[in-house]
Amino acid sequence: MKAAVTAHGKYTISDIDPRLYGSFIEHLGRAVYTGIYEPEHATADENGMRKDVIDLVRELNVPIVRYPGGNFVSAYNWEDGIGPKESRPTRLDLAWHTSESNQVGIHEFADWCVSANTEMMLAVNLGSRGLDEARNFLEYVNHPGGSEWSDKRIANGRAKPWNVKLWCLGNEMDGPWQIGHKTADEYGRLAHETAKAMRAFDNGLELVVCGSSNAHMPTYPEWEATVLDHTYNEVDYISLHMYFENRAKNTANYLARSLELDRYIGTVAGVIDYVKAKKRSAKDVYISFDEWNVWYHSKERDKATLAGANGWPHAPALLEDDYNFEDVLQVGCILNTFINRADVVKIACLAQLVNVIAPIMTTPGGAAWRQTIFYPYYFASVYGRGTALRLMVDSPTYKVDELGEVPYLDVSAVHDADAGALTFFIVNRHGTEALDLDVSLLEFGTLKVIDDQVIAHPDLTITNTAEAPFNVAPVRATDAVVADGRLSAKIAPLSYRVIRLQA
Ligand code: AHR
């Protein structure tokens, strides 16, 4: 099987916002407690944060982390997480049927972000609460001092404001499961007024309004049109979420679902354009794809806890998907889609970061290790910074109901002009045949291969575990060559590949 690609140094999609490689920590399951925070752990720092986890997060070079939810935020009182730890209340978390000890709050998370070399993306509660709490939280986080809430922050040990720029106006407000779920008009009005108040404090904030929880919601895409009609001039991003599953155990169909993601992005980009035209606005709104991942391996296991059969446990194991090799390919295709849509998707958050549907897993009191999906996320985050190239791709295809022709070759390319580096991210969706890849390289000067990594495994279901953490890991490939302005490589069936070129 052959596939041909043309890459031209001047044919570009967009500069990539580094926040395309963001992630997410929610007060859910063991993401916070025994995930990032475990004061009794041998590697814990002076704040009780696990250094082994911090090291892995730093390795991923995560630019932003969304916090504190997720569904959790829609009944969260941010004030519960400030002040002396011993006087913080334990609350029932209605979203996940658990108890929340509030031992980690905004101060602890902010300090962790510094240690993990990342920035905060904060969400306000527009479910059980509203404008007033949002503006108080903003004042607490960003005002230098001399007001009630900023002075409380100072009294709680943080003199300087954190100056968080990026704020989510609630979470998945279209979802009937959400505490404080609203209609598009109800939410649109509330989001508009909240955004107005937040902008009255600081017009330089970047605000994210809730779009659809997925493209199968009955209100999609009318939700986006209505919500943006209310908020267009006050917000910068509309958020989308999508999770992927392969319960049918059909690899070909599963790996085709990134085409559905691409359509979802295209449709919402169209709605944004429609509202922009309707409002005669000169301003742009972009997409913040602030929850995405594979999520299905743990669903059966979680049913009892989520139904309340285990009472109100604190930090139980929830949403602990054990990712397999097949998921590496899926995550590779998803990331390629974001890179190829970098003109409209500016922010994306892998949901989530530690233990909960996460690339990083921990054992309480034990090791932290990389799940299989750690690797495609790592490669994209570390090497996917620069300009997304508009590739011309000629690949053989296969048919999938509802999606049509699906190319076997899934590819994106990022040009880092400063470093003179060109990186290709490649997935071969074919189950048995290798792809002979031929790439014409135009207007890049002379390039040579500086790195070539492959992830492949004969068993699609193999996972990484605490005992065997490197079952699935990248290895150096050797067959990519550049000659006479062409890159050629043999892409093994069902493999993920990263090829890096430089002068
Ligand atoms: O990431 C897990 C959950 O998925 C989030 O809390 C929610 O926003 C989404 O439904």
Short mmCIF file of C-alpha atoms and ligand atoms in Angstrom, two decimals:
data_model
loop_
_atom_site.label_atom_id
_atom_site.label_comp_id
_atom_site.label_asym_id
_atom_site.label_seq_id
_atom_site.Cartn_x
_atom_site.Cartn_y
_atom_site.Cartn_z
CA MET A 1 0.00 0.00 0.00
CA LYS A 2 1.32 3.45 -0.92
CA ALA A 3 0.50 6.93 0.36
CA ALA A 4 1.82 10.25 -0.93
CA VAL A 5 2.00 13.51 0.99
CA THR A 6 3.12 16.98 -0.05
CA ALA A 7 4.43 19.33 2.63
CA HIS A 8 5.25 22.90 1.63
CA GLY A 9 6.94 25.34 4.01
CA LYS A 10 4.56 28.15 3.01
CA TYR A 11 1.30 26.18 2.97
CA THR A 12 0.20 26.50 6.53
CA ILE A 13 -2.96 26.09 8.62
CA SER A 14 -2.08 28.28 11.58
CA ASP A 15 0.42 28.89 14.32
CA ILE A 16 -0.33 26.41 17.09
CA ASP A 17 -1.37 27.83 20.45
CA PRO A 18 0.77 25.80 22.89
CA ARG A 19 -2.36 25.41 25.00
CA LEU A 20 -3.53 22.85 22.43
CA TYR A 21 -1.67 20.39 24.66
CA GLY A 22 -3.39 21.24 27.94
CA SER A 23 -4.81 18.82 30.47
CA PHE A 24 -7.27 18.65 33.33
CA ILE A 25 -7.40 17.81 37.04
CA GLU A 26 -10.82 17.40 38.64
CA HIS A 27 -11.69 16.63 42.24
CA LEU A 28 -12.80 13.18 41.12
CA GLY A 29 -11.67 9.73 42.19
CA ARG A 30 -7.92 9.67 42.87
CA ALA A 31 -6.92 12.56 40.59
CA VAL A 32 -6.16 14.83 43.54
CA TYR A 33 -5.97 12.56 46.61
CA THR A 34 -3.28 9.87 46.10
CA GLY A 35 -2.85 11.31 42.60
CA ILE A 36 -1.10 14.66 42.80
CA TYR A 37 -1.48 14.96 46.62
CA GLU A 38 -0.33 12.32 49.08
CA PRO A 39 1.44 13.83 52.09
CA GLU A 40 2.47 10.38 53.40
CA HIS A 41 4.15 9.38 50.15
CA ALA A 42 7.92 8.90 50.15
CA THR A 43 8.34 11.51 47.39
CA ALA A 44 5.95 14.11 48.89
CA ASP A 45 7.25 17.69 48.92
CA GLU A 46 6.68 20.21 51.71
CA ASN A 47 3.13 20.77 50.36
CA GLY A 48 2.28 17.07 50.36
CA MET A 49 2.52 16.84 46.57
CA ARG A 50 4.01 13.72 45.00
CA LYS A 51 7.28 14.60 43.31
CA ASP A 52 7.25 11.44 41.20
CA VAL A 53 3.99 12.66 39.65
CA ILE A 54 5.30 16.20 39.26
CA ASP A 55 8.30 14.81 37.36
CA LEU A 56 6.04 12.98 34.91
CA VAL A 57 3.85 16.05 34.41
CA ARG A 58 6.98 18.14 33.76
CA GLU A 59 8.12 15.53 31.25
CA LEU A 60 4.85 16.07 29.36
CA ASN A 61 5.45 19.83 29.24
CA VAL A 62 1.77 20.50 29.99
CA PRO A 63 1.06 24.20 29.27
CA ILE A 64 -2.25 24.54 31.19
CA VAL A 65 -4.30 22.45 33.59
CA ARG A 66 -8.06 23.00 33.88
CA TYR A 67 -9.34 22.87 37.49
CA PRO A 68 -11.34 21.97 39.65
CA GLY A 69 -13.90 20.33 37.29
CA GLY A 70 -15.68 18.97 35.41
CA ASN A 71 -19.01 17.97 36.83
CA PHE A 72 -17.53 18.53 40.29
CA VAL A 73 -17.37 22.30 39.81
CA SER A 74 -21.15 22.61 39.41
CA ALA A 75 -21.77 22.11 43.14
CA TYR A 76 -18.39 23.28 44.44
CA ASN A 77 -17.90 26.04 46.99
CA TRP A 78 -14.41 27.33 46.28
CA GLU A 79 -14.31 28.91 49.77
CA ASP A 80 -14.32 25.40 51.28
CA GLY A 81 -10.77 24.94 50.01
CA ILE A 82 -9.16 27.99 51.65
CA GLY A 83 -7.93 28.72 55.16
CA PRO A 84 -6.46 26.32 57.74
CA LYS A 85 -6.79 22.75 56.52
CA GLU A 86 -8.12 21.50 59.85
CA SER A 87 -11.13 23.79 59.64
CA ARG A 88 -12.09 23.00 56.06
CA PRO A 89 -15.42 21.19 55.75
CA THR A 90 -16.00 17.74 54.33
CA ARG A 91 -18.76 17.94 51.75
CA LEU A 92 -20.76 15.42 49.80
CA ASP A 93 -19.84 15.61 46.14
CA LEU A 94 -23.10 15.11 44.29
CA ALA A 95 -21.49 14.69 40.87
CA TRP A 96 -19.52 11.55 41.72
CA HIS A 97 -21.26 10.36 44.91
CA THR A 98 -18.14 10.76 47.02
CA SER A 99 -16.87 12.86 49.95
CA GLU A 100 -14.62 15.84 49.42
CA SER A 101 -12.24 16.65 52.27
CA ASN A 102 -11.12 19.99 50.77
CA GLN A 103 -7.55 19.35 51.88
CA VAL A 104 -6.56 20.62 48.45
CA GLY A 105 -7.97 23.94 47.29
CA ILE A 106 -6.87 26.84 45.16
CA HIS A 107 -3.66 27.57 47.14
CA GLU A 108 -2.43 23.98 47.05
CA PHE A 109 -3.32 23.60 43.38
CA ALA A 110 -1.64 26.88 42.43
CA ASP A 111 1.58 25.85 44.22
CA TRP A 112 1.43 22.47 42.49
CA CYS A 113 1.15 24.21 39.11
CA VAL A 114 4.37 26.09 39.81
CA SER A 115 6.12 22.82 40.74
CA ALA A 116 4.70 21.09 37.67
CA ASN A 117 5.71 24.01 35.42
CA THR A 118 2.20 24.65 34.19
CA GLU A 119 -0.51 27.34 34.31
CA MET A 120 -4.01 27.31 35.78
CA MET A 121 -7.22 27.34 33.73
CA LEU A 122 -9.96 27.85 36.31
CA ALA A 123 -13.66 27.04 36.14
CA VAL A 124 -16.39 28.86 38.08
CA ASN A 125 -19.54 27.18 39.36
CA LEU A 126 -22.54 28.24 37.26
CA GLY A 127 -24.56 25.19 38.32
CA SER A 128 -25.52 25.50 41.99
CA ARG A 129 -24.12 29.05 42.19
CA GLY A 130 -23.68 32.05 39.94
CA LEU A 131 -22.30 35.50 39.22
CA ASP A 132 -21.65 36.55 42.80
CA GLU A 133 -19.45 33.59 43.73
CA ALA A 134 -17.67 33.82 40.38
CA ARG A 135 -16.72 37.44 40.89
CA ASN A 136 -15.64 36.76 44.48
CA PHE A 137 -13.45 33.87 43.37
CA LEU A 138 -11.93 36.04 40.64
CA GLU A 139 -11.24 38.80 43.16
CA TYR A 140 -9.63 36.27 45.53
CA VAL A 141 -7.42 34.85 42.78
CA ASN A 142 -6.47 37.98 40.82
CA HIS A 143 -6.82 41.15 42.90
CA PRO A 144 -3.57 42.46 44.46
CA GLY A 145 -5.13 43.45 47.81
CA GLY A 146 -7.24 46.04 49.62
CA SER A 147 -10.58 44.27 49.15
CA GLU A 148 -12.36 41.69 51.25
CA TRP A 149 -11.52 38.63 49.17
CA SER A 150 -8.02 39.62 48.13
CA ASP A 151 -7.17 40.42 51.75
CA LYS A 152 -8.43 36.96 52.73
CA ARG A 153 -6.05 35.44 50.20
CA ILE A 154 -3.20 37.44 51.69
CA ALA A 155 -4.23 36.36 55.20
CA ASN A 156 -4.20 32.77 53.93
CA GLY A 157 -0.54 33.10 53.01
CA ARG A 158 -0.46 34.22 49.39
CA ALA A 159 0.57 37.87 49.07
CA LYS A 160 0.68 38.17 45.30
CA PRO A 161 -2.35 37.55 43.08
CA TRP A 162 -2.07 34.57 40.76
CA ASN A 163 -3.29 36.53 37.73
CA VAL A 164 -5.09 33.65 36.11
CA LYS A 165 -6.13 34.73 32.62
CA LEU A 166 -8.19 31.78 31.38
CA TRP A 167 -11.61 31.09 32.98
CA CYS A 168 -14.37 28.62 32.14
CA LEU A 169 -17.95 29.80 32.67
CA GLY A 170 -19.23 26.57 34.21
CA ASN A 171 -19.04 23.04 32.84
CA GLU A 172 -21.26 21.03 30.45
CA MET A 173 -24.30 23.14 31.25
CA ASP A 174 -26.24 21.44 28.42
CA GLY A 175 -26.07 18.09 30.23
CA PRO A 176 -29.16 16.95 32.24
CA TRP A 177 -26.68 15.18 34.58
CA GLN A 178 -25.13 18.51 35.52
CA ILE A 179 -26.04 19.97 38.92
CA GLY A 180 -27.87 23.16 37.97
CA HIS A 181 -28.38 22.12 34.33
CA LYS A 182 -29.92 24.91 32.27
CA THR A 183 -31.55 25.50 28.94
CA ALA A 184 -29.42 27.28 26.34
CA ASP A 185 -31.29 30.54 26.95
CA GLU A 186 -31.01 30.31 30.74
CA TYR A 187 -27.32 29.47 30.57
CA GLY A 188 -26.62 31.97 27.79
CA ARG A 189 -28.07 34.82 29.89
CA LEU A 190 -26.20 33.75 33.03
CA ALA A 191 -22.92 33.26 31.16
CA HIS A 192 -23.31 36.66 29.52
CA GLU A 193 -23.92 38.45 32.80
CA THR A 194 -21.13 36.56 34.56
CA ALA A 195 -18.72 37.31 31.73
CA LYS A 196 -19.73 40.99 31.85
CA ALA A 197 -19.01 41.14 35.58
CA MET A 198 -15.69 39.34 35.19
CA ARG A 199 -14.71 41.69 32.37
CA ALA A 200 -15.69 44.69 34.50
CA PHE A 201 -12.96 43.48 36.85
CA ASP A 202 -10.43 42.79 34.07
CA ASN A 203 -11.18 43.16 30.39
CA GLY A 204 -8.04 41.21 29.55
CA LEU A 205 -9.40 37.87 30.80
CA GLU A 206 -9.93 35.02 28.35
CA LEU A 207 -13.37 33.52 28.88
CA VAL A 208 -14.65 30.12 27.79
CA VAL A 209 -18.40 29.55 27.43
CA CYS A 210 -19.88 26.03 27.48
CA GLY A 211 -20.70 24.43 24.17
CA SER A 212 -22.07 20.91 23.82
CA SER A 213 -20.96 17.98 25.97
CA ASN A 214 -20.81 15.88 22.83
CA ALA A 215 -22.06 15.90 19.26
CA HIS A 216 -24.91 13.49 20.12
CA MET A 217 -26.64 15.82 22.55
CA PRO A 218 -30.22 16.48 21.40
CA THR A 219 -29.60 20.22 21.74
CA TYR A 220 -26.46 20.20 19.54
CA PRO A 221 -25.72 22.43 17.58
CA GLU A 222 -28.64 24.73 18.38
CA TRP A 223 -27.11 25.04 21.86
CA GLU A 224 -23.97 26.67 20.42
CA ALA A 225 -26.03 29.07 18.26
CA THR A 226 -28.23 30.18 21.19
CA VAL A 227 -25.45 30.43 23.76
CA LEU A 228 -23.20 32.38 21.39
CA ASP A 229 -26.11 34.62 20.47
CA HIS A 230 -26.21 35.64 24.14
CA THR A 231 -22.48 35.77 24.77
CA TYR A 232 -20.57 36.31 21.51
CA ASN A 233 -19.13 39.71 22.33
CA GLU A 234 -18.14 38.76 25.88
CA VAL A 235 -16.32 35.46 25.34
CA ASP A 236 -13.21 34.23 23.55
CA TYR A 237 -13.79 30.49 23.30
CA ILE A 238 -16.62 28.00 23.19
CA SER A 239 -15.82 24.71 24.87
CA LEU A 240 -16.45 21.26 23.36
CA HIS A 241 -16.00 17.82 24.88
CA MET A 242 -15.76 14.37 23.31
CA TYR A 243 -14.88 10.92 24.65
CA PHE A 244 -14.09 7.87 22.55
CA GLU A 245 -14.91 4.22 23.13
CA ASN A 246 -14.52 0.86 21.45
CA ARG A 247 -17.00 -1.30 23.29
CA ALA A 248 -17.88 -3.00 19.98
CA LYS A 249 -14.24 -4.10 19.67
CA ASN A 250 -14.08 -2.91 16.08
CA THR A 251 -10.67 -1.33 15.58
CA ALA A 252 -11.33 0.02 12.09
CA ASN A 253 -14.50 1.84 13.20
CA TYR A 254 -12.91 2.99 16.44
CA LEU A 255 -9.93 4.57 14.70
CA ALA A 256 -12.27 6.28 12.22
CA ARG A 257 -13.93 8.31 14.94
CA SER A 258 -11.43 11.12 14.68
CA LEU A 259 -13.29 11.98 11.45
CA GLU A 260 -16.38 12.51 13.58
CA LEU A 261 -14.31 14.79 15.82
CA ASP A 262 -13.21 16.70 12.74
CA ARG A 263 -16.85 17.19 11.65
CA TYR A 264 -17.86 18.29 15.14
CA ILE A 265 -15.14 20.95 15.05
CA GLY A 266 -16.16 21.96 11.52
CA THR A 267 -19.83 22.30 12.47
CA VAL A 268 -19.13 24.42 15.54
CA ALA A 269 -16.69 26.56 13.54
CA GLY A 270 -19.60 27.13 11.14
CA VAL A 271 -21.93 28.12 13.99
CA ILE A 272 -19.29 30.56 15.28
CA ASP A 273 -19.08 32.13 11.79
CA TYR A 274 -22.87 32.31 11.59
CA VAL A 275 -23.21 34.16 14.90
CA LYS A 276 -20.26 36.40 14.06
CA ALA A 277 -21.97 37.41 10.80
CA LYS A 278 -25.35 37.81 12.50
CA LYS A 279 -23.83 40.17 15.04
CA ARG A 280 -21.76 42.02 12.41
CA SER A 281 -18.89 41.40 14.79
CA ALA A 282 -15.25 41.92 13.93
CA LYS A 283 -14.19 39.73 16.82
CA ASP A 284 -13.26 36.06 16.60
CA VAL A 285 -14.32 33.25 18.94
CA TYR A 286 -12.32 30.02 18.91
CA ILE A 287 -12.84 26.50 20.20
CA SER A 288 -11.52 25.30 23.55
CA PHE A 289 -11.73 21.51 23.32
CA ASP A 290 -11.25 21.26 27.04
CA GLU A 291 -12.18 17.60 27.60
CA TRP A 292 -11.17 14.79 25.28
CA ASN A 293 -9.88 11.27 25.68
CA VAL A 294 -10.69 7.59 25.41
CA TRP A 295 -13.11 6.68 28.21
CA TYR A 296 -14.85 3.33 28.43
CA HIS A 297 -12.56 0.71 30.00
CA SER A 298 -13.65 1.58 33.55
CA LYS A 299 -17.35 2.26 33.02
CA GLU A 300 -18.69 -1.12 34.11
CA ARG A 301 -16.45 -1.12 37.21
CA ASP A 302 -17.65 2.34 38.29
CA LYS A 303 -21.38 1.73 38.11
CA ALA A 304 -21.88 0.74 41.77
CA THR A 305 -19.95 3.69 43.23
CA LEU A 306 -21.68 6.18 40.95
CA ALA A 307 -25.08 4.72 41.85
CA GLY A 308 -24.27 5.28 45.53
CA ALA A 309 -23.96 1.59 46.44
CA ASN A 310 -20.68 2.30 48.28
CA GLY A 311 -21.95 5.26 50.28
CA TRP A 312 -19.84 8.42 50.09
CA PRO A 313 -16.22 7.23 49.88
CA HIS A 314 -13.35 9.69 49.87
CA ALA A 315 -11.16 9.46 46.74
CA PRO A 316 -12.19 5.98 45.59
CA ALA A 317 -10.78 4.56 42.37
CA LEU A 318 -13.06 5.99 39.67
CA LEU A 319 -12.67 6.35 35.91
CA GLU A 320 -9.37 4.47 36.10
CA ASP A 321 -9.21 3.38 32.49
CA ASP A 322 -6.36 0.97 31.80
CA TYR A 323 -5.27 2.15 28.39
CA ASN A 324 -4.11 -0.34 25.82
CA PHE A 325 -1.98 -0.14 22.71
CA GLU A 326 -5.03 0.45 20.49
CA ASP A 327 -5.70 3.65 22.46
CA VAL A 328 -2.25 4.96 21.49
CA LEU A 329 -3.42 4.93 17.87
CA GLN A 330 -6.71 6.62 18.77
CA VAL A 331 -5.03 9.35 20.81
CA GLY A 332 -2.54 9.83 17.95
CA CYS A 333 -5.44 10.37 15.50
CA ILE A 334 -7.21 12.77 17.89
CA LEU A 335 -4.09 14.87 18.34
CA ASN A 336 -3.55 14.94 14.58
CA THR A 337 -7.11 16.27 14.21
CA PHE A 338 -6.44 19.09 16.66
CA ILE A 339 -3.20 20.02 14.88
CA ASN A 340 -4.98 19.97 11.51
CA ARG A 341 -7.70 22.22 12.98
CA ALA A 342 -5.30 24.54 14.80
CA ASP A 343 -6.86 27.52 13.02
CA VAL A 344 -10.07 27.12 15.09
CA VAL A 345 -9.06 24.93 18.04
CA LYS A 346 -6.73 27.00 20.17
CA ILE A 347 -7.03 25.15 23.48
CA ALA A 348 -7.51 21.45 24.15
CA CYS A 349 -7.30 19.54 27.42
CA LEU A 350 -6.57 15.85 27.66
CA ALA A 351 -9.05 14.69 30.30
CA GLN A 352 -7.59 14.00 32.65
CA LEU A 353 -3.98 14.00 33.87
CA VAL A 354 -3.53 11.65 36.85
CA ASN A 355 -5.41 8.40 37.68
CA VAL A 356 -8.78 9.54 36.29
CA ILE A 357 -8.85 8.63 32.55
CA ALA A 358 -5.23 9.65 32.61
CA PRO A 359 -1.82 9.22 31.01
CA ILE A 360 -0.23 9.04 34.50
CA MET A 361 -1.20 6.41 37.08
CA THR A 362 -0.18 6.05 40.71
CA THR A 363 -0.29 3.40 43.40
CA PRO A 364 -1.03 4.89 46.83
CA GLY A 365 2.25 4.70 48.70
CA GLY A 366 3.88 3.21 45.61
CA ALA A 367 4.99 4.00 42.09
CA ALA A 368 3.81 6.40 39.42
CA TRP A 369 3.96 5.20 35.83
CA ARG A 370 3.16 6.11 32.24
CA GLN A 371 0.04 4.64 30.66
CA THR A 372 0.22 3.79 26.95
CA ILE A 373 -1.45 7.06 25.90
CA PHE A 374 1.25 9.04 27.71
CA TYR A 375 3.44 8.68 24.64
CA PRO A 376 1.41 10.20 21.79
CA TYR A 377 0.46 13.04 24.14
CA TYR A 378 4.13 13.49 25.06
CA PHE A 379 5.31 13.60 21.45
CA ALA A 380 2.63 16.08 20.39
CA SER A 381 3.18 18.32 23.40
CA VAL A 382 6.96 18.35 23.14
CA TYR A 383 7.40 18.43 19.34
CA GLY A 384 4.05 19.78 18.15
CA ARG A 385 4.81 23.43 18.81
CA GLY A 386 5.18 25.82 15.89
CA THR A 387 3.07 26.06 12.74
CA ALA A 388 0.63 23.40 11.57
CA LEU A 389 1.22 22.62 7.89
CA ARG A 390 -1.55 22.17 5.35
CA LEU A 391 -0.57 18.81 3.94
CA MET A 392 -1.87 17.39 0.69
CA VAL A 393 -2.53 13.71 1.38
CA ASP A 394 -3.24 10.91 -1.05
CA SER A 395 -3.99 7.72 0.85
CA PRO A 396 -5.98 4.56 0.15
CA THR A 397 -9.21 4.48 2.14
CA TYR A 398 -11.75 2.15 3.73
CA LYS A 399 -15.47 2.66 4.28
CA VAL A 400 -17.16 3.18 7.62
CA ASP A 401 -20.92 3.62 7.95
CA GLU A 402 -21.91 7.24 8.63
CA LEU A 403 -18.36 8.47 8.16
CA GLY A 404 -17.71 7.45 4.56
CA GLU A 405 -14.19 7.03 3.21
CA VAL A 406 -11.55 6.87 5.94
CA PRO A 407 -7.89 7.22 4.91
CA TYR A 408 -5.55 4.54 6.21
CA LEU A 409 -2.94 7.22 6.66
CA ASP A 410 -3.63 9.73 9.41
CA VAL A 411 -1.02 12.46 9.51
CA SER A 412 -0.21 15.96 10.69
CA ALA A 413 2.96 18.01 10.48
CA VAL A 414 4.33 20.85 12.56
CA HIS A 415 7.08 23.21 11.44
CA ASP A 416 9.14 24.84 14.15
CA ALA A 417 10.77 27.55 12.04
CA ASP A 418 12.98 28.79 14.90
CA ALA A 419 14.53 25.38 15.41
CA GLY A 420 14.35 24.56 11.69
CA ALA A 421 12.59 21.34 12.66
CA LEU A 422 9.77 19.58 10.87
CA THR A 423 7.85 16.84 12.69
CA PHE A 424 5.40 14.35 11.20
CA PHE A 425 2.90 12.55 13.45
CA ILE A 426 1.64 9.44 11.67
CA VAL A 427 -0.86 6.64 12.28
CA ASN A 428 -1.41 3.70 9.92
CA ARG A 429 -5.02 2.56 10.45
CA HIS A 430 -4.59 -0.56 8.34
CA GLY A 431 -4.83 -3.80 10.31
CA THR A 432 -2.38 -5.86 8.28
CA GLU A 433 -0.63 -3.82 5.60
CA ALA A 434 2.31 -1.46 5.87
CA LEU A 435 2.13 1.95 4.17
CA ASP A 436 4.96 3.00 1.89
CA LEU A 437 4.98 6.68 2.69
CA ASP A 438 6.43 9.18 0.24
CA VAL A 439 6.53 12.85 1.31
CA SER A 440 7.58 15.68 -1.04
CA LEU A 441 9.32 18.32 1.02
CA LEU A 442 9.06 21.73 -0.62
CA GLU A 443 10.60 25.01 0.56
CA PHE A 444 12.30 23.64 3.66
CA GLY A 445 15.90 23.58 2.40
CA THR A 446 17.95 20.48 2.97
CA LEU A 447 16.67 18.30 5.78
CA LYS A 448 17.81 15.09 7.39
CA VAL A 449 16.15 12.67 9.80
CA ILE A 450 17.09 13.52 13.39
CA ASP A 451 14.65 11.23 15.16
CA ASP A 452 12.28 8.44 14.21
CA GLN A 453 10.15 6.80 16.90
CA VAL A 454 7.58 4.06 16.50
CA ILE A 455 4.99 2.55 18.83
CA ALA A 456 3.70 -0.82 17.68
CA HIS A 457 2.64 -4.04 19.37
CA PRO A 458 1.17 -7.33 18.13
CA ASP A 459 -1.44 -7.23 20.91
CA LEU A 460 -3.87 -4.31 20.65
CA THR A 461 -5.16 -4.98 24.16
CA ILE A 462 -1.85 -4.86 26.01
CA THR A 463 -1.60 -2.26 28.77
CA ASN A 464 1.14 -0.78 30.95
CA THR A 465 0.85 -1.64 34.64
CA ALA A 466 2.71 -0.80 37.84
CA GLU A 467 4.48 -4.16 37.54
CA ALA A 468 5.14 -3.93 33.80
CA PRO A 469 5.23 -0.19 33.03
CA PHE A 470 7.00 -0.46 29.67
CA ASN A 471 4.93 -3.07 27.82
CA VAL A 472 4.05 -0.30 25.40
CA ALA A 473 6.71 2.34 24.79
CA PRO A 474 8.31 4.04 21.79
CA VAL A 475 11.36 2.50 20.17
CA ARG A 476 13.74 3.93 17.61
CA ALA A 477 12.82 3.12 14.00
CA THR A 478 15.52 3.12 11.38
CA ASP A 479 13.96 3.12 7.92
CA ALA A 480 12.96 6.80 7.44
CA VAL A 481 15.28 8.54 4.96
CA VAL A 482 15.38 11.87 3.19
CA ALA A 483 16.84 11.93 -0.32
CA ASP A 484 16.37 14.47 -3.12
CA GLY A 485 13.80 16.45 -1.17
CA ARG A 486 11.64 13.40 -0.40
CA LEU A 487 11.05 11.63 2.87
CA SER A 488 10.28 7.95 2.62
CA ALA A 489 9.37 5.52 5.36
CA LYS A 490 7.55 2.24 5.80
CA ILE A 491 4.74 2.69 8.30
CA ALA A 492 3.92 -0.64 9.92
CA PRO A 493 0.26 -1.75 10.14
CA LEU A 494 -1.51 -0.33 13.19
CA SER A 495 1.43 1.74 14.31
CA TYR A 496 2.06 5.23 15.63
CA ARG A 497 5.12 7.02 14.30
CA VAL A 498 6.92 10.32 14.87
CA ILE A 499 9.53 11.38 12.32
CA ARG A 500 11.56 14.50 12.97
CA LEU A 501 13.63 16.31 10.34
CA GLN A 502 16.06 19.16 10.67
CA ALA A 503 18.66 20.92 8.52
O1 AHR B 1 -13.81 14.05 32.77
C1 AHR B 1 -14.84 13.35 33.39
C2 AHR B 1 -16.19 14.07 33.28
O2 AHR B 1 -16.62 14.04 31.95
C3 AHR B 1 -16.21 15.52 33.63
O3 AHR B 1 -16.38 15.75 34.99
C4 AHR B 1 -17.39 16.04 32.87
O4 AHR B 1 -17.25 17.38 32.51
C5 AHR B 1 -17.49 15.11 31.69
O5 AHR B 1 -18.79 14.63 31.53
#
